[in-house]
PDB file of C-alpha atoms in Angstrom:
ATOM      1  CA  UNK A   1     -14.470  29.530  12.369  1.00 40.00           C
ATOM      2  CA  UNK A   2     -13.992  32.693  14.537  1.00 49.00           C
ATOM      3  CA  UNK A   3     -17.288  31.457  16.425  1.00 56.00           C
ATOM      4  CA  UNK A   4     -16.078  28.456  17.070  1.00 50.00           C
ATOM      5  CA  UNK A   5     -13.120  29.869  19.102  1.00 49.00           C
ATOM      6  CA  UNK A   6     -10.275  29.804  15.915  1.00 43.00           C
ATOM      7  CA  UNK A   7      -7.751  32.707  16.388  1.00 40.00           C
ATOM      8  CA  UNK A   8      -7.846  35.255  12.932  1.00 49.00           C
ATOM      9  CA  UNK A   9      -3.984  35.251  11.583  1.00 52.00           C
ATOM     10  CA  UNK A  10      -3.782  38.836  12.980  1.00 56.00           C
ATOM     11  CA  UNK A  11      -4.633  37.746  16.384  1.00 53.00           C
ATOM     12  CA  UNK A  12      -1.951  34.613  15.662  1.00 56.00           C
ATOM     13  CA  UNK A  13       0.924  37.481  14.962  1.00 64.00           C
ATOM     14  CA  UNK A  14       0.272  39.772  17.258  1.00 64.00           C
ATOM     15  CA  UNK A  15       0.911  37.353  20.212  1.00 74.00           C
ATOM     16  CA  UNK A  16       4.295  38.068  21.388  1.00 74.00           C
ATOM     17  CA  UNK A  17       3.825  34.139  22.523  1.00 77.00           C
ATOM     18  CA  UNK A  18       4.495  33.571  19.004  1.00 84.00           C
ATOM     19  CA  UNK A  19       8.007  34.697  18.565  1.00 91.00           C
ATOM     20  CA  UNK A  20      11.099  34.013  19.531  1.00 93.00           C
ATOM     21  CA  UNK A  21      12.957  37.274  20.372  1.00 95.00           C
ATOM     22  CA  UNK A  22      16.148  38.813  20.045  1.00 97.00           C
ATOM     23  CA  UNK A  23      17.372  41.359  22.484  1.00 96.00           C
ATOM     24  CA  UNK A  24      19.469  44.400  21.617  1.00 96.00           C
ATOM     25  CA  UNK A  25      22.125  43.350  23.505  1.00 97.00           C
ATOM     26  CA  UNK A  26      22.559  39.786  21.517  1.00 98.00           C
ATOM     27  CA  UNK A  27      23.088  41.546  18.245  1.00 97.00           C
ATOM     28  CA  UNK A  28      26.369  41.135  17.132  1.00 98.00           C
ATOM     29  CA  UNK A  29      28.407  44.717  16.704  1.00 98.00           C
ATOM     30  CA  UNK A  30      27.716  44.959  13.000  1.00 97.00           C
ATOM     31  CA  UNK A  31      23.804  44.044  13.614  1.00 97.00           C
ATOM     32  CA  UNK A  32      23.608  46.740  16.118  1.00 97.00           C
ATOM     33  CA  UNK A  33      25.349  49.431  13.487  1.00 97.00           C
ATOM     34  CA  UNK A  34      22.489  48.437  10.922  1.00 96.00           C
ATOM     35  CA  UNK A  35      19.443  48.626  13.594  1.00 96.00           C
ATOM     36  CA  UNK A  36      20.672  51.868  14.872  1.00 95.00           C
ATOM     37  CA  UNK A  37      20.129  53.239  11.349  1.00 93.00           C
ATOM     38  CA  UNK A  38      16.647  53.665  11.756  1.00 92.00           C
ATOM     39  CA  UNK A  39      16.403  57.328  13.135  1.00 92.00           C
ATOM     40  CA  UNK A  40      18.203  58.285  10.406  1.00 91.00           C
ATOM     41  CA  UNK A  41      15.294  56.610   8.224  1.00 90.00           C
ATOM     42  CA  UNK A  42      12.505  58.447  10.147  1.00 89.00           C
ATOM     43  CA  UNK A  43      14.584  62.061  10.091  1.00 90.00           C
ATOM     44  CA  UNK A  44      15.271  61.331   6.093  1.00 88.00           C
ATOM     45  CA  UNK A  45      11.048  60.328   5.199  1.00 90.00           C
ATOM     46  CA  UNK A  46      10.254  63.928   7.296  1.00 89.00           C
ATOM     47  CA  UNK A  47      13.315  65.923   5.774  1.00 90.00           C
ATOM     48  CA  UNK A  48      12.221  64.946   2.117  1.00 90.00           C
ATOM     49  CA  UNK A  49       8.648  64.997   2.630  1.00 91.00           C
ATOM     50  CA  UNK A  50       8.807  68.448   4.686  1.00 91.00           C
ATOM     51  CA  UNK A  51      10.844  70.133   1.559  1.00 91.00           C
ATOM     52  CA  UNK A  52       8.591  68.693  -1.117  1.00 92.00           C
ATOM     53  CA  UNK A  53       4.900  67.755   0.410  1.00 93.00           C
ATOM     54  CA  UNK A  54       4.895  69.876   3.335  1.00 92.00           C
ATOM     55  CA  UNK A  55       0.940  69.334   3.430  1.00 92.00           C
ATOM     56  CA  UNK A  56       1.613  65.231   4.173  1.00 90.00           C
ATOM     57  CA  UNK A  57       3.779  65.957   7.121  1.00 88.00           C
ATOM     58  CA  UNK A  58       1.128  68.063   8.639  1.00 90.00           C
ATOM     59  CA  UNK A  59      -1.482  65.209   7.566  1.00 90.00           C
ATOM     60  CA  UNK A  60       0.514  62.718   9.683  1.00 89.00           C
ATOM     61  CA  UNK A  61       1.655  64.940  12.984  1.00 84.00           C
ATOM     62  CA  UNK A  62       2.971  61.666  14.163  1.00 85.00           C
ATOM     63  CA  UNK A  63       6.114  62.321  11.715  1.00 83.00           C
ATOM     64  CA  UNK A  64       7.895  64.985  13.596  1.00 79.00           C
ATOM     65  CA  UNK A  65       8.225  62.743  16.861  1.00 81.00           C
ATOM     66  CA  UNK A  66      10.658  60.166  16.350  1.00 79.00           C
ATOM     67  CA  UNK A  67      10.233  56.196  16.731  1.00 87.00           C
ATOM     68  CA  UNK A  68      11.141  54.874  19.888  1.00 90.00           C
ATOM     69  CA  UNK A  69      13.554  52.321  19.759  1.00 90.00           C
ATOM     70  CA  UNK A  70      11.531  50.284  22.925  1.00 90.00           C
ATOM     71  CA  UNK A  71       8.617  50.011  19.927  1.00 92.00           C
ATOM     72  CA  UNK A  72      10.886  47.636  17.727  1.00 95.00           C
ATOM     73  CA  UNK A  73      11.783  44.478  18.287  1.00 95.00           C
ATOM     74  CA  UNK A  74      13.640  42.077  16.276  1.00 97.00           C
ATOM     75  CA  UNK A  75      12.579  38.113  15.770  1.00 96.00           C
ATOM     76  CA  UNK A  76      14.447  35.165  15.086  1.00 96.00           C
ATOM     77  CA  UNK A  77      11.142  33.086  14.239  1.00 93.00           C
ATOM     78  CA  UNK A  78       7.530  32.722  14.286  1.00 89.00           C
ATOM     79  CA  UNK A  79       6.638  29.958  16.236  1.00 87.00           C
ATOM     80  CA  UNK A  80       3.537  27.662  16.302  1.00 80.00           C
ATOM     81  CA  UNK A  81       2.418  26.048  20.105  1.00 79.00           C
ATOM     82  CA  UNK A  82       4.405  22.978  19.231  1.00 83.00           C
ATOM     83  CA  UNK A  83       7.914  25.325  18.675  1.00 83.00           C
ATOM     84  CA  UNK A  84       7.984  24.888  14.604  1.00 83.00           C
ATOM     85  CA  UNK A  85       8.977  27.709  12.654  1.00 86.00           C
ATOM     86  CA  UNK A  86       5.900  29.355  10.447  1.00 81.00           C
ATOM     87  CA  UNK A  87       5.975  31.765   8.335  1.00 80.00           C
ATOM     88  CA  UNK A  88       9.184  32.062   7.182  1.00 83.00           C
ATOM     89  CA  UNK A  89       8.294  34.765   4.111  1.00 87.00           C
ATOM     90  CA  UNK A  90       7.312  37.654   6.954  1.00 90.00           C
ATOM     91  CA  UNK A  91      10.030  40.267   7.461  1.00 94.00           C
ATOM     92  CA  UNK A  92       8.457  42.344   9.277  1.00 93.00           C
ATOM     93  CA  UNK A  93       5.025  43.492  10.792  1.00 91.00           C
ATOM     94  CA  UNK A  94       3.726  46.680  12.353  1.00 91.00           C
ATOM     95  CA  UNK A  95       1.022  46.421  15.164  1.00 88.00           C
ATOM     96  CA  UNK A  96      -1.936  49.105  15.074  1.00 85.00           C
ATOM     97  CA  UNK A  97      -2.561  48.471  18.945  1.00 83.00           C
ATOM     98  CA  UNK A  98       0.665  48.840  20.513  1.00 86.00           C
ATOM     99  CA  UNK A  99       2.209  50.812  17.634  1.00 87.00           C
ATOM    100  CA  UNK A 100       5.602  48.424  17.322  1.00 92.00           C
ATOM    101  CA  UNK A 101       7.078  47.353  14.596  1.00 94.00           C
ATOM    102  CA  UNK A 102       8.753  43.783  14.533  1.00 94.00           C
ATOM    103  CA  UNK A 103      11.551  43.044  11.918  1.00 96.00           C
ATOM    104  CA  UNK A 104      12.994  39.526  11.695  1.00 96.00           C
ATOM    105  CA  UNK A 105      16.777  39.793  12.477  1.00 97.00           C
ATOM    106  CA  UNK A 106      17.899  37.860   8.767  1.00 97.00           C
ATOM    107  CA  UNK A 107      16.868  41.618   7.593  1.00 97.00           C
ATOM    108  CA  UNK A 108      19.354  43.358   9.331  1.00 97.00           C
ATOM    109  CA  UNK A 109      21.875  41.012   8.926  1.00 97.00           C
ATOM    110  CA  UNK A 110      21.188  41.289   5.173  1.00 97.00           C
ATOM    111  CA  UNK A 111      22.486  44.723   5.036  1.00 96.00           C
ATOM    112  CA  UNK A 112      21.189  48.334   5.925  1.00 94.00           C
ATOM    113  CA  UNK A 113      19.502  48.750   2.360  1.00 94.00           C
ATOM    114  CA  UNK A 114      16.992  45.457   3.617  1.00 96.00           C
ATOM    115  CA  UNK A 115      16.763  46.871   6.691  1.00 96.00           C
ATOM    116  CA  UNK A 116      16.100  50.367   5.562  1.00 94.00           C
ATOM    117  CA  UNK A 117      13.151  49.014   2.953  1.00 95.00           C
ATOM    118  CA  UNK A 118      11.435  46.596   5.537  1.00 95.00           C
ATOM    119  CA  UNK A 119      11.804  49.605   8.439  1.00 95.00           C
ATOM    120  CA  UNK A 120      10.215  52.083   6.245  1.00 93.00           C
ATOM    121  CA  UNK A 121       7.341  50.042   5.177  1.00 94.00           C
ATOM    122  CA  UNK A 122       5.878  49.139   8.428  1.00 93.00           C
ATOM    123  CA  UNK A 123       7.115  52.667   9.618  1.00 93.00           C
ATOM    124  CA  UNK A 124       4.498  53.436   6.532  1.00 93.00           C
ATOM    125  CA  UNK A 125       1.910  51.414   8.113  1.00 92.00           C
ATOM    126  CA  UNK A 126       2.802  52.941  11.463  1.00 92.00           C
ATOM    127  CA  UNK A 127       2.609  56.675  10.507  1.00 92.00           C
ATOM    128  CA  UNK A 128      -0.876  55.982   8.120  1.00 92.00           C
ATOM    129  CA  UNK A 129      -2.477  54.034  10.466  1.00 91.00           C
ATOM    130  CA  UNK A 130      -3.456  51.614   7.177  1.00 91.00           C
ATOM    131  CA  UNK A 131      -3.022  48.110   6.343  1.00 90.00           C
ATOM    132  CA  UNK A 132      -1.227  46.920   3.160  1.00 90.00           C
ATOM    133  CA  UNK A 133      -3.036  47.515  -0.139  1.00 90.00           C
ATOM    134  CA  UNK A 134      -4.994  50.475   1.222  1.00 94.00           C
ATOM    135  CA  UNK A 135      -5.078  53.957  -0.713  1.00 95.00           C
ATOM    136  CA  UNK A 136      -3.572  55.824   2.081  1.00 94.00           C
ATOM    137  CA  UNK A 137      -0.391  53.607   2.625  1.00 94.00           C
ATOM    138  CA  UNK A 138      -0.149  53.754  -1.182  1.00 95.00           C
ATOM    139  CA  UNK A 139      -0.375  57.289  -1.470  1.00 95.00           C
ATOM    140  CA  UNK A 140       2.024  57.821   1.125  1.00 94.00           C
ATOM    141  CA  UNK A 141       4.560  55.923  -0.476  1.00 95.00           C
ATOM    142  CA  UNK A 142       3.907  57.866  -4.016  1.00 95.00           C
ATOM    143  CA  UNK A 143       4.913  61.012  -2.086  1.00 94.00           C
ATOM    144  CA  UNK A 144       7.650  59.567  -0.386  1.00 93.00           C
ATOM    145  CA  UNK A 145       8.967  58.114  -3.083  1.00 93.00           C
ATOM    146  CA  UNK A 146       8.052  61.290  -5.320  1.00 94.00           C
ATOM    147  CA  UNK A 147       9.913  63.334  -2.581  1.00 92.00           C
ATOM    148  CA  UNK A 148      12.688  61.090  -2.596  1.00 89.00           C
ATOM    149  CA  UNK A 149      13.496  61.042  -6.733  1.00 90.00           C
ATOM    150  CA  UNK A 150      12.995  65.056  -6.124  1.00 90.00           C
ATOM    151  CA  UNK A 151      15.501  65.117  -3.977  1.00 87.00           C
ATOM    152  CA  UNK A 152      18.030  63.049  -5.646  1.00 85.00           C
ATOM    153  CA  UNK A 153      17.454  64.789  -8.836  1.00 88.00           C
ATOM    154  CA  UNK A 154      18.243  68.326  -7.154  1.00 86.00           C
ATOM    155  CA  UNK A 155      21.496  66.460  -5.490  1.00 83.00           C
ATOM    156  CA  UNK A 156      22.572  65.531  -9.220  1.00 83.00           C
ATOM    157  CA  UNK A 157      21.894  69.127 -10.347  1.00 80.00           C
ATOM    158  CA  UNK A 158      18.659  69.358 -11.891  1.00 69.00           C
ATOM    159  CA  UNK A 159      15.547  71.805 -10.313  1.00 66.00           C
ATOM    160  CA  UNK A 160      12.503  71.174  -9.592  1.00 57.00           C
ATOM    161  CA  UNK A 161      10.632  73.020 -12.790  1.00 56.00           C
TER     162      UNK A 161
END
């Protein structure tokens, strides 16, 4: 099919053509409180991962700059070339090439927590260069999330040994 000129699904969602957009400044005051959470997310993965795995922050150098804001955008839709909605079950995607991160605005407006989980993962795929199901992304969520129960653990009063 791709020789006869059909466009792969990651070609498909990585055409900005294909969405229909939401600017910063037409979230609503509480969506903009919840979206402005996420340097907090990138300054919490390097905090926890710095204290516990300092060798996987200095694997991914790309964790001590933070995310530019420019490099996400929020979607109301996917769109097909006659205007129907498609694929109503994606969230959020990250994009190797240009490095953004798209998160469809029903997340935010969910809460911070939905926010928070879809931000992270494609901030995963972002940091690990990797595509879901590959060892790397999966190994750098077992450390985060091995950093993370770490950390809670030592906030409820229990050590590390």
């Amino acid at each position: 099919l791709i020789n006869a000129g059909v466009i792969t699904d990651e070609e498909y969602a990585g055409d900005p053509r294909h969405y229909e957009f939401v600017g910063y400044d037409q979230l609503t005051a509480a969506e903009k409180t919840i979206f402005d959470t996420f340097p907090q997310v990138d300054r919490h993965i390097m905090q926890v991962l710095e204290q516990y795995y300092p060798e996987v922050v200095s694997q991914y150098p790309v964790l001590v700059t933070p995310f530019d804001r420019r490099n996400i955008r929020i979607f109301s839709r996917i769109i097909d070339e006659k205007g129907n909605s498609v694929e109503e079950r994606v969230l959020g995607l990250h994009f190797p090439g240009t490095g953004e991160i798209y998160v469809r605005r029903s997340v935010i407006q969910e809460g911070i927590a939905a926010f928070a989980d879809v931000y992270l993962h494609e901030r995963g795929h972002n940091i690990t260069k990797s595509p879901d199901l590959s060892e790397k992304l999966e190994q750098f969520f077992g450390y985060l999330a091995a950093a993370g129960f770490l950390n809670r653990t030592e906030e409820l009063g229990g050590n590390r040994s």
